Coordinates of C-alpha atoms and ligand atoms in Angstrom, one line a residue:
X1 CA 0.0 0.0 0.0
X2 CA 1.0 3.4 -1.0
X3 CA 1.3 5.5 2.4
X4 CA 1.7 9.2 3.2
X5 CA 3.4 10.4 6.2
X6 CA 2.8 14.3 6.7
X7 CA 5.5 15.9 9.0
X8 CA 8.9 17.0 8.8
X9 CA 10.6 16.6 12.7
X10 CA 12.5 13.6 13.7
X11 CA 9.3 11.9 14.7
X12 CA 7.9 11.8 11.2
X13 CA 11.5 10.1 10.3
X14 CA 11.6 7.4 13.1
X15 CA 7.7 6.3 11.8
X16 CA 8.3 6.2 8.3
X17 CA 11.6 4.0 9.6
X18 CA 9.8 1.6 11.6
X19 CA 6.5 1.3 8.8
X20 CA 9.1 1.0 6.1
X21 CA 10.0 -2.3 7.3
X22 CA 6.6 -3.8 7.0
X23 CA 6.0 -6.0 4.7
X24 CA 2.6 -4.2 3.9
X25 CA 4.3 -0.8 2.9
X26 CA 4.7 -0.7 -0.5
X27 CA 5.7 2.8 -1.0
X28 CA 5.8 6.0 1.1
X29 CA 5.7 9.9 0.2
X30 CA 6.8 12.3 3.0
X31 CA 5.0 15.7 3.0
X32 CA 7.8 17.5 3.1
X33 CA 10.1 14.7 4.8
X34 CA 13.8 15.8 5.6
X35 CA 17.1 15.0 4.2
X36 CA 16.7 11.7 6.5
X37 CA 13.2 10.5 4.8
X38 CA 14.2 11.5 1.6
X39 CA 16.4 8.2 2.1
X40 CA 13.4 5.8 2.7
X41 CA 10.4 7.9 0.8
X42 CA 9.5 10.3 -1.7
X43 CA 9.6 13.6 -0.3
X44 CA 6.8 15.9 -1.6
X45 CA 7.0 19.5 -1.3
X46 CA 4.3 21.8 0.4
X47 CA 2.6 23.4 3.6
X48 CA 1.3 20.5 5.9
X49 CA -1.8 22.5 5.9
X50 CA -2.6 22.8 2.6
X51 CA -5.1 20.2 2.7
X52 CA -6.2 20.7 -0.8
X53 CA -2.2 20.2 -1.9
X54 CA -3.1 16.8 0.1
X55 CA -5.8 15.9 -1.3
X56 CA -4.3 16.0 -4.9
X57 CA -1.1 14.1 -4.1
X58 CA -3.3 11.6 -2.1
X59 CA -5.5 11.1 -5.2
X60 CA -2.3 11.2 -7.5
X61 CA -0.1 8.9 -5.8
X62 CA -3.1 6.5 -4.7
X63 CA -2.5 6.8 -1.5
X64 CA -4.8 4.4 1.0
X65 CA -3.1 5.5 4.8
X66 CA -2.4 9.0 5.8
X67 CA -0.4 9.1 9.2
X68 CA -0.4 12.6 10.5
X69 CA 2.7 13.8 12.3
X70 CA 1.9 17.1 13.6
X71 CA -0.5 18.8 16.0
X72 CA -1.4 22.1 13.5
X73 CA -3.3 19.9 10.4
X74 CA -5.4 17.5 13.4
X75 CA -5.9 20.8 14.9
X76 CA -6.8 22.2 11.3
X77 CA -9.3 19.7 11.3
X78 CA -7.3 17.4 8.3
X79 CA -9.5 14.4 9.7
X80 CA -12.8 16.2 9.5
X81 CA -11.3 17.1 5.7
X82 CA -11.0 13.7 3.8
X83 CA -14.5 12.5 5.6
X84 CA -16.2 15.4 4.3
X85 CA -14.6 14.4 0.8
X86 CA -16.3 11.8 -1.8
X87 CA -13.0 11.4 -3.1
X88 CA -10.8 10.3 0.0
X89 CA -13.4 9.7 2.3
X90 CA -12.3 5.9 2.3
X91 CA -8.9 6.5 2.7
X92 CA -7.8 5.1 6.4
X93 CA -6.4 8.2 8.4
X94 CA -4.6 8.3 11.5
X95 CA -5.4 11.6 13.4
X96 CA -8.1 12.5 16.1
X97 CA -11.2 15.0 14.9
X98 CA -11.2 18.4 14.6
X99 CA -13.8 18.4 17.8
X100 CA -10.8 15.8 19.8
X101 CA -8.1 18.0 18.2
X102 CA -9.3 21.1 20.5
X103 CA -7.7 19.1 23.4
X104 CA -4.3 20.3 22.2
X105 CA -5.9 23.3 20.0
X106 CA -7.6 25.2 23.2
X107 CA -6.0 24.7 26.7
X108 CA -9.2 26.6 28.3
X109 CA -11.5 23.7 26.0
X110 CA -9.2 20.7 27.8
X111 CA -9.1 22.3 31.4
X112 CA -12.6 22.7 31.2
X113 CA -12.8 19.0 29.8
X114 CA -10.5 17.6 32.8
X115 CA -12.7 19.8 35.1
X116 CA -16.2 18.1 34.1
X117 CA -14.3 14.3 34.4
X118 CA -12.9 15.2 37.4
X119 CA -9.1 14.2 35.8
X120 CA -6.7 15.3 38.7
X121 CA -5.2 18.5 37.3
X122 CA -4.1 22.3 38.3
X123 CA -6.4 24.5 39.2
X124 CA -6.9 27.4 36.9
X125 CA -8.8 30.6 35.8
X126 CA -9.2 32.0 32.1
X127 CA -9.5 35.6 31.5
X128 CA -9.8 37.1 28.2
X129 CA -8.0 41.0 27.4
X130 CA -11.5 42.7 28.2
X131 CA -11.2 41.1 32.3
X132 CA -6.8 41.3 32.5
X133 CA -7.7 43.5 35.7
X134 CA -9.3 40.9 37.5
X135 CA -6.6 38.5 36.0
X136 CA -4.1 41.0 37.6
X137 CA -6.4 40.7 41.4
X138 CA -6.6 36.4 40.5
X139 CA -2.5 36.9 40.5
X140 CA -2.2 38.9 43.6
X141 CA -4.7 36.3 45.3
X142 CA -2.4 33.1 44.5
X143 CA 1.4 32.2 46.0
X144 CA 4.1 32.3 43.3
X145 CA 5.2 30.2 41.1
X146 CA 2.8 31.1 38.8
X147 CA 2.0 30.0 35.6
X148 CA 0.3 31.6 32.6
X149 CA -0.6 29.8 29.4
X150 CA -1.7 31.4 25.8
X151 CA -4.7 29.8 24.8
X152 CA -4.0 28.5 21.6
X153 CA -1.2 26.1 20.0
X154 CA 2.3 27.9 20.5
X155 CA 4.6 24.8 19.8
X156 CA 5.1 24.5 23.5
X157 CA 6.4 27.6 23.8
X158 CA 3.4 29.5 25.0
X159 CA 4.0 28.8 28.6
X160 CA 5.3 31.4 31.9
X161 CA 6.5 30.0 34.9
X162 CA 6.9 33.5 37.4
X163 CA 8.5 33.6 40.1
X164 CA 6.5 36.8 41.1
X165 CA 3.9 38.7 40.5
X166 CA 5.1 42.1 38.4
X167 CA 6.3 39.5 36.0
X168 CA 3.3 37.1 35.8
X169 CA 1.8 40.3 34.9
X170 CA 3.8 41.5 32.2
X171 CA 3.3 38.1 30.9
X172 CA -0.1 38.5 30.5
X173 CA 0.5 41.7 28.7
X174 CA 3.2 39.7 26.1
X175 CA 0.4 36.9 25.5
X176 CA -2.6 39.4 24.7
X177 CA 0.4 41.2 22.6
X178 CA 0.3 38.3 20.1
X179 CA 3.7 37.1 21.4
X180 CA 2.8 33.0 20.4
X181 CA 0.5 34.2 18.1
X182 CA -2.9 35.5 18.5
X183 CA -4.1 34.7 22.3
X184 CA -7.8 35.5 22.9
X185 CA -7.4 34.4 26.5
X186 CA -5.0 33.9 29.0
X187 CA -4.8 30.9 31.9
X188 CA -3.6 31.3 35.2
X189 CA -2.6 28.0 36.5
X190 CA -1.7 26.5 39.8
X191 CA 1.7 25.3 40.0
X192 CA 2.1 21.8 40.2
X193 CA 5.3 20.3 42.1
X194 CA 6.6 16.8 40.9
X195 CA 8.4 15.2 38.1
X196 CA 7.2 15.2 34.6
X197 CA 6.0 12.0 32.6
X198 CA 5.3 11.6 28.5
X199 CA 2.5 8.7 28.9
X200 CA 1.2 7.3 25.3
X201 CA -1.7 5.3 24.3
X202 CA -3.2 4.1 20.8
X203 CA -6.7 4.2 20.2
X204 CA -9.0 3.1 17.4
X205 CA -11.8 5.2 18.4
X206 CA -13.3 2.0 20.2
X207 CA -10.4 0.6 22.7
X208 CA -7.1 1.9 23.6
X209 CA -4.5 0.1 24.2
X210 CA -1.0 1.7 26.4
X211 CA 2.0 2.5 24.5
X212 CA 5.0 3.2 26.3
X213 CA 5.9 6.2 28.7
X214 CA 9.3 8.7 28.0
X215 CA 10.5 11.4 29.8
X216 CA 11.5 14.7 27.9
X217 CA 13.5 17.2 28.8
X218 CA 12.1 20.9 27.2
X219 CA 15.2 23.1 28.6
X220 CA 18.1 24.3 26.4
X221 CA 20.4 23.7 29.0
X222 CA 21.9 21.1 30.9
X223 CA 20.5 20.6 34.8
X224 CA 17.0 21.7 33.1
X225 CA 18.0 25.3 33.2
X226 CA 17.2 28.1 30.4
X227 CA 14.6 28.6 27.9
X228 CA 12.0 26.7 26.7
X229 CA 12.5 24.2 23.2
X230 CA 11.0 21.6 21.3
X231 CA 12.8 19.2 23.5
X232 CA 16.7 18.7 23.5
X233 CA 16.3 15.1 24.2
X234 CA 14.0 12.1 26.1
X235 CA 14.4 8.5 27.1
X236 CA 12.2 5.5 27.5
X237 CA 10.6 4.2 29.8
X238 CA 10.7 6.5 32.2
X239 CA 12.0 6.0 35.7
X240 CA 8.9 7.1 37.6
X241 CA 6.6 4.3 36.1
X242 CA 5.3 1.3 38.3
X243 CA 2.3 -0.7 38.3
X244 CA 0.4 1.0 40.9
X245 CA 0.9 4.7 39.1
X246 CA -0.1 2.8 35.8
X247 CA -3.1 1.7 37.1
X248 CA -3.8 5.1 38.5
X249 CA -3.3 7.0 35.1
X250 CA -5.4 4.9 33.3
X251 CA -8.6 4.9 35.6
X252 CA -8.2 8.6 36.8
X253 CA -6.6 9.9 33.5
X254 CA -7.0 8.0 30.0
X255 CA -10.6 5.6 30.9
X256 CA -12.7 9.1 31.6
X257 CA -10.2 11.2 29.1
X258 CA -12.1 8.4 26.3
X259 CA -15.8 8.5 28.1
X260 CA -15.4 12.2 27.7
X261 CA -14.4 12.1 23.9
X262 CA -16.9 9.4 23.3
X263 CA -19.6 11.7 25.1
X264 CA -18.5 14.5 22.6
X265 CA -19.6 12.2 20.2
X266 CA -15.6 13.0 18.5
X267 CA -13.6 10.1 16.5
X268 CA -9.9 9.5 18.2
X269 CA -7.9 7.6 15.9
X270 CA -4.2 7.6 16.7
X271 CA -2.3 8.5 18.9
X272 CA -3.0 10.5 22.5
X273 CA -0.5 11.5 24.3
X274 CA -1.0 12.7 27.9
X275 CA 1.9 15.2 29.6
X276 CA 1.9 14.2 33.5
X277 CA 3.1 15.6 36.8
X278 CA 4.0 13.2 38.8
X279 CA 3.7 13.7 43.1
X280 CA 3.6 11.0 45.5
X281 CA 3.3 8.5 42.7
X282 CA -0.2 10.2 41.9
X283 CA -0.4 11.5 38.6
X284 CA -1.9 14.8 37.3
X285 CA -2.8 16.1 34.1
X286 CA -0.8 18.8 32.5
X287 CA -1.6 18.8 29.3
X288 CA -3.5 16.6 26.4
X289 CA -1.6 16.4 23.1
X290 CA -3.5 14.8 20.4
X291 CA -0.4 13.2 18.8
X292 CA 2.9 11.5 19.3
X293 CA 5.7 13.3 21.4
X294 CA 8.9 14.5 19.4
X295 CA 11.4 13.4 20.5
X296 CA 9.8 11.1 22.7
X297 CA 9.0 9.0 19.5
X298 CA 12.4 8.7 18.2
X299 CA 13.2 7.0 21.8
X300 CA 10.2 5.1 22.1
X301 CA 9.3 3.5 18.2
X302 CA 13.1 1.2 18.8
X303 CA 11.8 -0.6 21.6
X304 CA 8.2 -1.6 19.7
X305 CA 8.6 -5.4 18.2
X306 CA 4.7 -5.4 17.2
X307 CA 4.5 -4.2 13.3
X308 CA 4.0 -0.3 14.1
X309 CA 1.8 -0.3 10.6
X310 CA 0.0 -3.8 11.4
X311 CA -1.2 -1.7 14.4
X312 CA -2.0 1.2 12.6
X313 CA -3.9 -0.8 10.1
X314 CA -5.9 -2.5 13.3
X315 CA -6.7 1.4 14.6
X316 CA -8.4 2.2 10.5
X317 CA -10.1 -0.9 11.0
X318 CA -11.4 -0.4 14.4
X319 CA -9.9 -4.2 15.5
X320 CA -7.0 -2.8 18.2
X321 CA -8.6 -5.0 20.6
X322 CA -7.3 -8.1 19.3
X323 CA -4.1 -6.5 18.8
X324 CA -0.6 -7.2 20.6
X325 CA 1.9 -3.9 21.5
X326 CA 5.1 -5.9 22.3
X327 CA 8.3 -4.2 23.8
X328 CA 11.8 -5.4 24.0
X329 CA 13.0 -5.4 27.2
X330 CA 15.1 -2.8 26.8
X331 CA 16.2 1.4 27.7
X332 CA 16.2 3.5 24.9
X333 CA 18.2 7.6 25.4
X334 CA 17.9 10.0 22.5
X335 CA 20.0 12.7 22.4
X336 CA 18.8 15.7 19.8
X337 CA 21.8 17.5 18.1
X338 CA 20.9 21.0 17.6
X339 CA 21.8 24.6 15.3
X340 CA 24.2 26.4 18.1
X341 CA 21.7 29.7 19.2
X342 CA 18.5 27.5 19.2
X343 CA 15.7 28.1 20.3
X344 CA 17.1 31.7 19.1
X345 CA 19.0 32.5 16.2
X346 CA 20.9 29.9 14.6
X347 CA 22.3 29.6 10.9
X348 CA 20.9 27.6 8.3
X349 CA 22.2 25.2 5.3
X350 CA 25.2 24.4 6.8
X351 CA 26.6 21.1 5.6
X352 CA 26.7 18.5 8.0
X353 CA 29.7 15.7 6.7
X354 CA 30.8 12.8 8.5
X355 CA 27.4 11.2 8.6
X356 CA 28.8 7.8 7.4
X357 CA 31.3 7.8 10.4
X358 CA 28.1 6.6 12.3
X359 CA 28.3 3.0 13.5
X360 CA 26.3 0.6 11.9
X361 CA 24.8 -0.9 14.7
X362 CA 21.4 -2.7 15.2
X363 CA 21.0 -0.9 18.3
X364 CA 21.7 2.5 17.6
X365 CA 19.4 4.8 15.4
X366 CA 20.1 8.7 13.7
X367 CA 16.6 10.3 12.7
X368 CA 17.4 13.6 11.3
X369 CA 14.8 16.2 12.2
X370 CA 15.8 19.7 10.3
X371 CA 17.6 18.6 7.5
X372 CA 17.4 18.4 3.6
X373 CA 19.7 16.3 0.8
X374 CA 21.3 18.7 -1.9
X375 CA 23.3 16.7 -4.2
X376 CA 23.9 13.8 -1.8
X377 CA 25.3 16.2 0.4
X378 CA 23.1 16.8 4.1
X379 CA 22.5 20.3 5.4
X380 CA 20.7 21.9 8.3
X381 CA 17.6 23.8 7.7
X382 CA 16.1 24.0 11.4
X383 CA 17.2 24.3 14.8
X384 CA 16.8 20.7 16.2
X385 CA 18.8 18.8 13.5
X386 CA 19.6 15.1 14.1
X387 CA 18.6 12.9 17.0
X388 CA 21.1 10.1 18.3
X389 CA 19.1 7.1 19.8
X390 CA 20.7 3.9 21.5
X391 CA 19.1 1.0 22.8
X392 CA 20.6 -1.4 25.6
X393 CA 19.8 -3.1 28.9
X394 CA 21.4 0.3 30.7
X395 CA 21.0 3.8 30.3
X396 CA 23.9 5.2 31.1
X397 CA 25.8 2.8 28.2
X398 CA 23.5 4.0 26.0
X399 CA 24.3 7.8 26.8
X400 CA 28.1 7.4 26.8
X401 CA 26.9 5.6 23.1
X402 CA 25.1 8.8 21.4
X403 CA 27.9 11.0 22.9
X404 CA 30.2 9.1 21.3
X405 CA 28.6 9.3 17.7
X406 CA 27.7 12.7 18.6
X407 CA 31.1 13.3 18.9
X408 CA 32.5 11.2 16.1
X409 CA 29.9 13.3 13.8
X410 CA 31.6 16.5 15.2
X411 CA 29.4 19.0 13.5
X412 CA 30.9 22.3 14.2
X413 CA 28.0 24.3 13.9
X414 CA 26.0 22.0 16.9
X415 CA 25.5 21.8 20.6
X416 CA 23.3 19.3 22.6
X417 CA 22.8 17.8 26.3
X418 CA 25.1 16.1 27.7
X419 CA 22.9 15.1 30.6
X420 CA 19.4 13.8 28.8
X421 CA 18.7 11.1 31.6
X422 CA 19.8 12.6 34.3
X423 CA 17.4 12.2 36.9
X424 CA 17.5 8.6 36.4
X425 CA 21.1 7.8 35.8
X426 CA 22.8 10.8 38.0
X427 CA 21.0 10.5 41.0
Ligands
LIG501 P1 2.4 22.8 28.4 O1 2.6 23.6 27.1 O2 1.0 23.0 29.0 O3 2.8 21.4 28.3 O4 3.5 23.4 29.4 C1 4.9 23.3 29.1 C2 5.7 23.0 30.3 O5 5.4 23.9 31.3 C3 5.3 21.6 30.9 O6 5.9 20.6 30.2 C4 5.7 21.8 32.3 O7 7.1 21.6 32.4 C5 5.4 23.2 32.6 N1 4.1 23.4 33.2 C6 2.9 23.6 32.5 N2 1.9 23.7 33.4 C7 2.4 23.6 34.6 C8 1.9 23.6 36.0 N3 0.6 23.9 36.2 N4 2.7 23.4 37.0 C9 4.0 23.2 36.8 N5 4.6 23.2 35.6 C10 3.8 23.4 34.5
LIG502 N1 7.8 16.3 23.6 C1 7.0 17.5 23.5 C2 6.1 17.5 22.5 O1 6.1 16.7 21.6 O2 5.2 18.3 22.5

């Protein structure tokens, strides 16, 4: 079957990796792909939100699965799209509704979902730029940290953590501004203490079935200090998950997450993926992302034995039930190489050599995020650029491992975390 994977991040390049070696995949197109997909598919140029553009290669390349990497075309409604169609309404597509998409589209729409389910979560207060007095009072009411949240998508960016109140404040001010875009309204949340979890599940709109767990690490810098990013690096499974905290995220988190979607009367097909805070080995609810995690997938799609498109295939056909998610036994690290000045200024299409000084090793995995092939020849076009993945029975071994390609590769023009792991491994 001809398949089309929208998406350009390392994510998109550790699925079409893992679905290539199906032997139900006849081709795949990448829309647009990266200099690592270009290896395994056809990349297609284009906006991932054109969904006309989508329509026409879908129809042109007879394509009969669309995986859907990122969170903007679910939240664009891309699902909602090719059911309204005659012409691709029968092609199988992985990615929740429009309606499920607002769980990661609107954070005021999902606190006010967690709210009605009672799904343990901070407590919070939306104010829109017409009330930012009384979001001011709300401020002065609470005790710091506090945090303030645009309302719409902001690539994870959109997020304050204060330490007082004059900046809270001005915070709002910079949100309303139009700082991550346009923000209609603004959240004041409760700070929540703990450690943070990446918990995944699959769903075919009828069951769901877990999928693995990964801790991220957002910060630029090492010791989880500085700015905000994409995510400089994850590893899998994390260190905080047990049986008893399991069982607790699925009955107070993911069972009445589903009710609640089922009760919109919304279709989830795909992936959810559920951003924890974990306290006392109780779990609360962050933030819903209608999706997989990047980089958390590039550390987590190594350890899966099941056929990743076999379970795909069960999701489009609504038969997940009778499926099996198998896991080696295993710890997976990913380390993301990254444009020196990200998530600021960096420089662009600069060559990256060396690549074929990379071990070929059954354990050990590059997935290049921000990168395109000229002439053979790899160069960077974004700020998180490669992502160095090992699998072994010990974590530590398998950081020592990326560092080591990482430093084999010795890309001038790239820094990354030397730590990712560290609250498992250093402690
Ligand atoms: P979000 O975009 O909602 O995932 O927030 C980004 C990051 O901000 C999260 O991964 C947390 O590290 C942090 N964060 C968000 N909300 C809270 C909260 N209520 N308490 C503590 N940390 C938070
Ligand atoms: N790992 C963060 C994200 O995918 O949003």
């Amino acid at each position: 079957m001809n398949i089309l994977v929208i998406g350009s991040g390392g994510r998109e390049h550790a699925i079409i990796n893992s679905i290539s070696k199906s032997n139900k995949c006849s081709k795949i197109f990448a829309l647009p792909g990266n200099g690592g997909t270009e290896l395994l598919a056809e990349n297609l140029s284009g906006d991932v939100n054109d969904f006309e553009l989508i329509k026409k290669i879908s129809l042109k390349y007879k394509i009969s699965l669309v995986f859907v990497g990122p969170e903007d075309p679910i939240v664009n409604g891309i699902y909602d799209f090719f059911k309204s169609d005659s012409q691709l309404k029968d092609i199988n597509i992985i990615a929740p509704s429009k309606q499920a998409g607002l769980l990661e589209g609107s954070k005021d729409f999902a606190k006010d979902f967690m709210q009605k389910y009672n799904i343990p979560t901070a407590k919070h207060k939306t104010f829109s730029i017409e009330n930012i007095d009384e979001a001011d009072k709300f401020l002065e009411s609470m005790s710091p940290p506090y945090v303030l949240k645009a309302d719409g998508l902001a690539a994870g960016k959109g997020v304050y953590i204060c330490e007082d109140t004059e900046r809270a404040k001005n915070a709002v001010v910079e949100i309303f501004n139009g700082k991550f875009g346009k923000a209609e309204q603004v959240l004041v949340e409760e700070f929540l203490q703990g450690e943070e979890m990446s918990y995944f599940v699959i769903s075919d709109g009828k069951t769901f079935k877990k999928f693995n767990t990964a801790q991220d690490h957002k910060r630029v810098g090492e010791g989880d200090n500085g700015k905000n990013t994409g995510g400089m690096g994850a590893y899998c499974p994390s260190g905080l998950i047990n049986e008893e905290l399991d069982a607790k995220i699925v009955e107070k988190i993911i069972k009445p997450t589903f009710k609640a979607i089922n009760d919109m009367g919304a279709v989830y097909k795909g992936f959810l993926y559920v951003g924890l805070m974990i306290k006392n080995n109780n779990p609360y609810l962050v933030e819903y992302n209608v999706r997989m995690g990047d980089p958390e997938c590039q550390t987590i799609l190594p350890l899966l034995k099941s056929d990743l498109l076999e379970l795909i295939l069960s999701c489009c056909d609504e038969n997940l039930e009778n499926s099996i998610v198998e896991w080696e036994d295993k710890k997976s690290i990913c380390v993301v190489l990254c444009s020196k000045g990200y998530p600021d200024k960096y420089r662009e299409n600069v060559e990256i050599s060396n690549l074929d000084k990379i071990i070929n090793d059954k354990n050990i995995f590059v997935y290049h995020a921000g990168t395109q092939l000229i002439n053979n020849k790899v160069y960077s076009t974004g700020g998180r650029v490669l992502n160095f993945v090992c699998i072994s029975d010990d974590l530590k071994v398998s950081r020592e491992t990326v560092i080591k390609e990482i430093e084999n590769l010795n890309w001038k023009n790239g820094f990354y975390r030397k730590d990712i792991g560290f609250r498992i491994i250093d402690k």
